[in-house]
Coordinates of C-alpha atoms in Angstrom, one line a residue:
X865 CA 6.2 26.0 -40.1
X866 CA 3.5 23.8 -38.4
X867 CA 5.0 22.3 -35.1
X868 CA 4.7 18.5 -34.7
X869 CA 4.4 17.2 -30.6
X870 CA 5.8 13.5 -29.9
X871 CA 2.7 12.1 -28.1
X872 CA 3.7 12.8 -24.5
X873 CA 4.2 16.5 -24.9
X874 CA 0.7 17.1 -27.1
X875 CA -1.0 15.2 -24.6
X876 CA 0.8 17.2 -21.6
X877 CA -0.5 20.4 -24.3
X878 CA -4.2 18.9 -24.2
X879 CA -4.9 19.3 -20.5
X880 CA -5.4 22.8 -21.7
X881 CA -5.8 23.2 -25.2
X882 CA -9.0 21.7 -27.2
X883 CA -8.0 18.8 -29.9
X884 CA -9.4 18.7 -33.0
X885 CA -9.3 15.0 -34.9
X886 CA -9.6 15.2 -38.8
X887 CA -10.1 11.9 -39.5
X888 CA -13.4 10.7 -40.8
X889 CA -16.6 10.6 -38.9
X890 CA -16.1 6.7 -39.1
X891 CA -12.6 6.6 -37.5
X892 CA -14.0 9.0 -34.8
X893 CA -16.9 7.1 -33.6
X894 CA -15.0 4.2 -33.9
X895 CA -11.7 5.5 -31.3
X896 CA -10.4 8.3 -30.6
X897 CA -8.4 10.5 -28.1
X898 CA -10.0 11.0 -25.1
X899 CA -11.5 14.6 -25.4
X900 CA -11.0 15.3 -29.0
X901 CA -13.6 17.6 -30.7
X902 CA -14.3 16.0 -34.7
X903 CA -14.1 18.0 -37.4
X904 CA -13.6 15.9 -40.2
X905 CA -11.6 16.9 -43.4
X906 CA -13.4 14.3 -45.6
X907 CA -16.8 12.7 -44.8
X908 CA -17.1 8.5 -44.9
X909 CA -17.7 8.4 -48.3
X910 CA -15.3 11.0 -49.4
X911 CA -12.5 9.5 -47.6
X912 CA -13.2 6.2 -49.7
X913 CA -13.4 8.1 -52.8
X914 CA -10.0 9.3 -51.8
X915 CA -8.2 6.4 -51.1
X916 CA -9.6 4.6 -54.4
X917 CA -8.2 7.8 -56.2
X918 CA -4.9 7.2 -54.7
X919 CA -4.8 3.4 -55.3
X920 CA -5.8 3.6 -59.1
X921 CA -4.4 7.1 -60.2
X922 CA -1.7 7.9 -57.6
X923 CA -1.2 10.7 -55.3
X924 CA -1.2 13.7 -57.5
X925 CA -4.6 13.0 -58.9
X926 CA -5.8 12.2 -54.7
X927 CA -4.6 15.3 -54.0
X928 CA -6.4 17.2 -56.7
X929 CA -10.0 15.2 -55.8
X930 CA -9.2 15.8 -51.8
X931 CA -8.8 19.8 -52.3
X932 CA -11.8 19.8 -54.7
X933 CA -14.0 18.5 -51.8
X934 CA -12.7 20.4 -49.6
X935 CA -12.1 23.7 -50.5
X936 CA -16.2 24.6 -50.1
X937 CA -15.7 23.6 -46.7
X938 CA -12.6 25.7 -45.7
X939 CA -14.4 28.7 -44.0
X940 CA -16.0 26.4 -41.6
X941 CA -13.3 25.2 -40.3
X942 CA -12.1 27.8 -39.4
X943 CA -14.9 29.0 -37.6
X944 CA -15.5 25.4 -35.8
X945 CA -12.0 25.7 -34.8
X946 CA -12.0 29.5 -33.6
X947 CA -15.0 28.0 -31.1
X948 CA -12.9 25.9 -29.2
X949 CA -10.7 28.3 -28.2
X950 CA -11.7 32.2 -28.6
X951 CA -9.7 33.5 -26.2
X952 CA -5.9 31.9 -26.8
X953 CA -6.9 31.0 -30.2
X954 CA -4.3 27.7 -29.9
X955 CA -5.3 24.4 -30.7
X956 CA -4.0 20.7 -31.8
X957 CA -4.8 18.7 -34.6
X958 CA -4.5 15.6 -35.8
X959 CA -4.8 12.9 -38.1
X960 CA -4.2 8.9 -38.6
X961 CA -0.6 9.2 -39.2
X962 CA 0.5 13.1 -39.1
X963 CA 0.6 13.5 -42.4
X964 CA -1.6 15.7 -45.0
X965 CA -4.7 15.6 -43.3
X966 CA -3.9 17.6 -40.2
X967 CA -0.7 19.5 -41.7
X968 CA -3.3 21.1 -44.4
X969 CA -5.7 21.3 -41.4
X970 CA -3.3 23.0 -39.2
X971 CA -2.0 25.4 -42.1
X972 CA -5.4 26.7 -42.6
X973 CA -5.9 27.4 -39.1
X974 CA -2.9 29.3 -39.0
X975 CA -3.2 31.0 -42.0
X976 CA -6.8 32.7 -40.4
X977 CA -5.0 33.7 -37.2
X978 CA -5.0 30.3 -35.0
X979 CA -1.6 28.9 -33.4
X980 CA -2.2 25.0 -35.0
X981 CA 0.6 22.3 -33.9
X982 CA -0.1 18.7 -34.9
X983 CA 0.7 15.1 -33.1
X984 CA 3.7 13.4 -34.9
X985 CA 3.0 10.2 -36.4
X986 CA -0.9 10.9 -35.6
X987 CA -3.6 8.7 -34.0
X988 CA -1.6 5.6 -35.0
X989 CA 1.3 6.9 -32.7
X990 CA -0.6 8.0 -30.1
X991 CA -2.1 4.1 -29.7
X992 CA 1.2 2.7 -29.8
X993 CA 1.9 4.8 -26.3
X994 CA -1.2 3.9 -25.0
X995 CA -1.0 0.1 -25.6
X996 CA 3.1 0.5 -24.2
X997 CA 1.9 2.3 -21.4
X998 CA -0.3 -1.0 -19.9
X999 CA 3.1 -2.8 -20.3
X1000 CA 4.6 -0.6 -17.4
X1001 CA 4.6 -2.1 -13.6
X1002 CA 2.0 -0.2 -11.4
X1003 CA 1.3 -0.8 -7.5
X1004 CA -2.1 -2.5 -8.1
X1005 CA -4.4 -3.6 -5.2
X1006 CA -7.7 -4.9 -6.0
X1007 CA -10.6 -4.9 -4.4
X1008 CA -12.7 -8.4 -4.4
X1009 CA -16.0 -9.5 -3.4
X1010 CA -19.1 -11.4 -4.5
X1011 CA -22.0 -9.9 -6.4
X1012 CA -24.3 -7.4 -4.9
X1013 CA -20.8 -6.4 -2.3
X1014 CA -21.1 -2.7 -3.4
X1015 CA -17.5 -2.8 -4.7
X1016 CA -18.3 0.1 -6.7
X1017 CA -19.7 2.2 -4.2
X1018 CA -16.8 1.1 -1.7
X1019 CA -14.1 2.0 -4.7
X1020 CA -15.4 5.4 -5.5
X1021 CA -15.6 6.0 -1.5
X1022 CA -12.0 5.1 -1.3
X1023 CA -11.6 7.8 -3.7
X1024 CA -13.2 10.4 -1.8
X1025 CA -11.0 9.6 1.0
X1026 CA -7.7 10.5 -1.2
X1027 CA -6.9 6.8 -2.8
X1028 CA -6.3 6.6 -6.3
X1029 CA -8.8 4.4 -8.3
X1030 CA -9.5 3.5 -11.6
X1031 CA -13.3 2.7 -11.9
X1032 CA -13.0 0.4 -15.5
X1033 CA -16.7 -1.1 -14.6
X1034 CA -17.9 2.8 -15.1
X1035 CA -15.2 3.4 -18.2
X1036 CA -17.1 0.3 -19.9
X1037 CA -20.3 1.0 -19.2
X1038 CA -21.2 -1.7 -17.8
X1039 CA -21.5 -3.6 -13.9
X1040 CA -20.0 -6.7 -15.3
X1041 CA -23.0 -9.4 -14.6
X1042 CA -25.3 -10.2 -17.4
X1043 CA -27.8 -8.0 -16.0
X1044 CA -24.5 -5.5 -15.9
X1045 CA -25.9 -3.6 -19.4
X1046 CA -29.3 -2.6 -17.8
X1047 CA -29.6 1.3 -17.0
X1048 CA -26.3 1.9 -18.6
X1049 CA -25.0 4.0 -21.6
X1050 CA -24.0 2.4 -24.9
X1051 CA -20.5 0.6 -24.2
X1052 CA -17.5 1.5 -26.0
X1053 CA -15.4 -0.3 -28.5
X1054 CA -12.6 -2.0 -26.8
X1055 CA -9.9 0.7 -28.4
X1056 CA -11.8 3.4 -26.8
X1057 CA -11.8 1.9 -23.5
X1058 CA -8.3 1.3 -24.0
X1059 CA -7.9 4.9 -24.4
X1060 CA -10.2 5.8 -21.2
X1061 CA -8.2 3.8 -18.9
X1062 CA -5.1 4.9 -20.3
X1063 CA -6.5 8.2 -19.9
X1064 CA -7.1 7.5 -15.9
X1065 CA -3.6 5.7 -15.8
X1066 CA -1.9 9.0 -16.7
X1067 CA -3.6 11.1 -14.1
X1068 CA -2.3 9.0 -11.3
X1069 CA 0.5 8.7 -9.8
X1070 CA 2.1 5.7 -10.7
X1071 CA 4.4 5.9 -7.5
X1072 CA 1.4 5.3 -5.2
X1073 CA -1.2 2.3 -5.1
X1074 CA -4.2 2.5 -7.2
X1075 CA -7.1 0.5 -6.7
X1076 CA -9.0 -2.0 -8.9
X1077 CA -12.2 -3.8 -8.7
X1078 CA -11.9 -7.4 -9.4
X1079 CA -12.6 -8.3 -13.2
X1080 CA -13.2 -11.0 -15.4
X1081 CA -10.7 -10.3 -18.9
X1082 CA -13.9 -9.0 -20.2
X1083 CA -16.5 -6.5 -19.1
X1084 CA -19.5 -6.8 -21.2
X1085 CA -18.0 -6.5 -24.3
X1086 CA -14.9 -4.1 -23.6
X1087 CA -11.5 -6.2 -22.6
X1088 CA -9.5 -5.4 -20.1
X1089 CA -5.4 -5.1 -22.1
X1090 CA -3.9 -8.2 -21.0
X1091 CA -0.6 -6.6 -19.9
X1092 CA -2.9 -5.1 -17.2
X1093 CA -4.7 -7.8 -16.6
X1094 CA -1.8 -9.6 -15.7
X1095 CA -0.8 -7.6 -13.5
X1096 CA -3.7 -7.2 -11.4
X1097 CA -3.8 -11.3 -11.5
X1098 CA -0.9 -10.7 -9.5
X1099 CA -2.0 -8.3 -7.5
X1100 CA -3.0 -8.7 -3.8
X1101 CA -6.7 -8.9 -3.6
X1102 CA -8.7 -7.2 -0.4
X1103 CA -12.1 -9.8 -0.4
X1104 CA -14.4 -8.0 1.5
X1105 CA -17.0 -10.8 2.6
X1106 CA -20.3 -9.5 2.6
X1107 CA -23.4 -11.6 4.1
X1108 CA -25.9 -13.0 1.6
X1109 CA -28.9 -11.2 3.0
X1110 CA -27.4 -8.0 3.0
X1111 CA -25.6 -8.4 -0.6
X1112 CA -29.4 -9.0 -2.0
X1113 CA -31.0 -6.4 0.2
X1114 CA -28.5 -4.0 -2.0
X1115 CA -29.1 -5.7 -5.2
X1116 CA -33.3 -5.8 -4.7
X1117 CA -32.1 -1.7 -4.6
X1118 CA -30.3 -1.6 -7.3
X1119 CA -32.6 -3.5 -10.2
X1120 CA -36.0 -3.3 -8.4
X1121 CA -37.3 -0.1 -10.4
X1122 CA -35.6 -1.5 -13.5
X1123 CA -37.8 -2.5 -16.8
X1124 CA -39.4 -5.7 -16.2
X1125 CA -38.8 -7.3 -19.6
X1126 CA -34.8 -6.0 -19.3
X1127 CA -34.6 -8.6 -16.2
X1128 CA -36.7 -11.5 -17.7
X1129 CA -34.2 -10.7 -21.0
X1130 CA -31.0 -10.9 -19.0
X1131 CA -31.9 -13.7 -16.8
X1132 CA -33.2 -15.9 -19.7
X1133 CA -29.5 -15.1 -21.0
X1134 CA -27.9 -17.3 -17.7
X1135 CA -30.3 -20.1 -18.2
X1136 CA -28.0 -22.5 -19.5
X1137 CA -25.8 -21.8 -16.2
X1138 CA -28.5 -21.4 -13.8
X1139 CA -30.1 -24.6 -14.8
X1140 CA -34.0 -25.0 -15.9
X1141 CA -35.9 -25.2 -12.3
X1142 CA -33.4 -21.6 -11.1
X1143 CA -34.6 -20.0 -13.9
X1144 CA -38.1 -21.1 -13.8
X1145 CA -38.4 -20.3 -10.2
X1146 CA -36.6 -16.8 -10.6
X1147 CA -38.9 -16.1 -13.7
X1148 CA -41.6 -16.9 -11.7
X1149 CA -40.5 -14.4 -8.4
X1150 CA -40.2 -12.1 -11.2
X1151 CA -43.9 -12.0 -12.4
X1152 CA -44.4 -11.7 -8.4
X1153 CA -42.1 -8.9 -8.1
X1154 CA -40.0 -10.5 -5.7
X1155 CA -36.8 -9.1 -6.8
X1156 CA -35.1 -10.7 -3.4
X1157 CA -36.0 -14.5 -4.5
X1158 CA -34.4 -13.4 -8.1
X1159 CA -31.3 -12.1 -6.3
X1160 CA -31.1 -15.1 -3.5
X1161 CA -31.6 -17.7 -6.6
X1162 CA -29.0 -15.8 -9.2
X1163 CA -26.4 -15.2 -6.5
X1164 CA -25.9 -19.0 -6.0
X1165 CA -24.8 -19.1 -10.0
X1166 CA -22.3 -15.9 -9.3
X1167 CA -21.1 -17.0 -6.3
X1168 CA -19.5 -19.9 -7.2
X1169 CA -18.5 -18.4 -10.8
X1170 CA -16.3 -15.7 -8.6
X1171 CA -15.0 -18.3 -6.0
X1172 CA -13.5 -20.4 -8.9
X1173 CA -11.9 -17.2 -10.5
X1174 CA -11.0 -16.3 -7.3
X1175 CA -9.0 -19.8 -6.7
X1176 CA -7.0 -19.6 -9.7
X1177 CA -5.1 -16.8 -7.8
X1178 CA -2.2 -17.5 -5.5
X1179 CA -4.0 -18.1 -2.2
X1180 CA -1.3 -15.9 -0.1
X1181 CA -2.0 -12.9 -2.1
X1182 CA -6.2 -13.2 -1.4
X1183 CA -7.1 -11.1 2.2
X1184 CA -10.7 -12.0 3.3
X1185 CA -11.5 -8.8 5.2
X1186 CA -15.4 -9.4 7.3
X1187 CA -17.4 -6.8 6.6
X1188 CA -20.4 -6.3 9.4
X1189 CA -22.3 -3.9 7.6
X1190 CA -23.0 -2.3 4.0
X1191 CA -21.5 1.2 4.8
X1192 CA -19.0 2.0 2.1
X1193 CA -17.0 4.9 3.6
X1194 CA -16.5 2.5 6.8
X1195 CA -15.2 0.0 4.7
X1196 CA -13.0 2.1 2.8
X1197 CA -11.8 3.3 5.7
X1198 CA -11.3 -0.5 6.7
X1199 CA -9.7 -1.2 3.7
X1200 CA -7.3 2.3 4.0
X1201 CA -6.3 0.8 7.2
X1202 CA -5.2 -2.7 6.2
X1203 CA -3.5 -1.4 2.9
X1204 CA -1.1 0.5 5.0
X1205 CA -0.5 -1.8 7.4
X1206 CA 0.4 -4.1 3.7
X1207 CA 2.1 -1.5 3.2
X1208 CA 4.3 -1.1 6.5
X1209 CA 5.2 -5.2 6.0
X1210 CA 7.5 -3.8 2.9
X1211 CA 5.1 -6.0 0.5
X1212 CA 3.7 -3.1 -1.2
X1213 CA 5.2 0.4 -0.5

């Protein structure tokens, strides 16, 4: 008999055992488990077929057409799924809902010598953890600062020094700005990066502070779950205040080696905000190749889009902390400091 893992325990299982998702190519692409190999049962269009099959003739006749387009493809699975694991020869499987798709999966893989246990109530019950999960109260602090502040750098320091992070600018794919896409990997849908930083929440441990970089709801075109997001509106916020000069001196590093056309593209995008002479004048520095003037112009725009999110939080909770120089490991260390000392006040323990 094929065991069937509540979600906790086959996650637990998957930190060392390879999963394999059986749902269709489309349902893959689309979300899945963090990890999770695809070997479809049915293609796209085979799953359709399927379903109509089921709607107009019932299951019996579904069942018949599902095993006929199957059964040429039987032997490789097998040998996809031996891959994974050659040496313990144990895997997990699942499905949308834990039903026939990954029970016949995992009987197969059994029946040729593999240990096969599936996730009860699928895919579908594995998102209903992960959406509950963001409901549960974590010890948030987030880390604020104006454009061009290297809160990334600073976050990922803080990390090396033995903080717990959750980087969601890097899990999206994207730096949060309109030039934020540029240089970066395709983003994912919003359920996926639900599934990343749920992913990230369970490695942490959710007795200790984890950091955040300051977000907008959205990041590009992933959003933040709102029962997270509220809770890092509540959060204290360390503002690490960053001159001008030495916020675009970073940015004219960041974008100056970038694709020309990408930059005209993305600040053509603002224009509405920036206003017709900004945009004129930083199109112009662009043609010059005076990344600084771009940065000095666009930065006016961001500044004061961050300061008004900024004032919608609850002014005691906001900690301007002066920064002197751009040297992330000094400011984590900084920022180390001052947490603890939060921390030592009995605000955040």
């Amino acid at each position: 008999m094929i065991h069937k893992h509540p979600v906790e325990e086959f996650l637990d299982k998957a930190q060392t055992l390879p999963i394999i998702d059986v749902r269709s190519p489309g349902e893959y692409q689309h979300a899945h488990i963090p990890g999770a190999v695809s070997i479809p049962l049915f293609d796209n269009d085979e799953r359709a077929l399927v379903g109509t099959k089921y709607k107009n003739a019932g299951k019996d006749s579904a069942v018949l057409l599902g095993l006929s387009l199957v059964g040429p493809k039987l032997a490789n699975f097998v040998k996809q799924s031996k891959k994974l694991n050659p040496q313990g020869k144990e895997v997990l499987v699942h499905c949308w809902r834990g039903g026939m798709r990954s029970s016949s999966f995992a009987w197969l893989l059994d029946t040729a010598g593999l240990t096969a246990s599936t996730l009860a109530g699928g895919y579908k019950a594995y998102r209903n953890t992960v959406l509950s999960a963001f409901t549960e109260p974590r010890k948030l602090l987030i880390l604020g600062g104006k454009t061009g502040s290297g809160k990334t750098d600073i976050l990922k320091e803080l990390a090396r020094q033995g903080e717990q992070i959750i980087d969601l600018e890097g899990l999206a794919n994207h730096k949060g700005s309109t030039y934020g896409a540029i240089g970066q990997a395709a983003q994912p849908a919003t359920e996926q990066f639900e599934n990343l930083v749920h992913q990230q929440l369970r490695q942490l441990d959710r007795t200790k502070r984890i950091w955040l970089e300051d977000e907008s709801r959205s990041i590009g075109s992933c959003f933040i779950p709102m029962p997270l997001w509220h809770q890092m509106r509540a959060a204290p916020v360390a503002f690490i205040d960053v001159t001008k000069s030495c916020r675009v001196e970073r940015l004219v590093h960041e974008y100056a080696g970038i694709d020309h056309q990408l930059l005209v593209d993305a600040t053509e995008r603002i224009q509405k905000r920036l206003g017709g002479k900004i945009t004129k004048d930083a199109l112009d520095a662009l043609t010059r190749n005076d990344y600084a003037t771009v940065a000095d112009l666009t930065l006016d725009y961001y500044d004061k889009a961050y300061l008004h999110g900024l004032s919608q939080r609850d002014a005691a909770l906001v900690h301007p902390i002066e920064i002197r120089e751009d040297n992330p490991a000094e400011t984590a260390k900084q920022l180390i400091a001052w947490a603890d000392n939060y921390a030592a006040k009995g605000v955040l323990r």
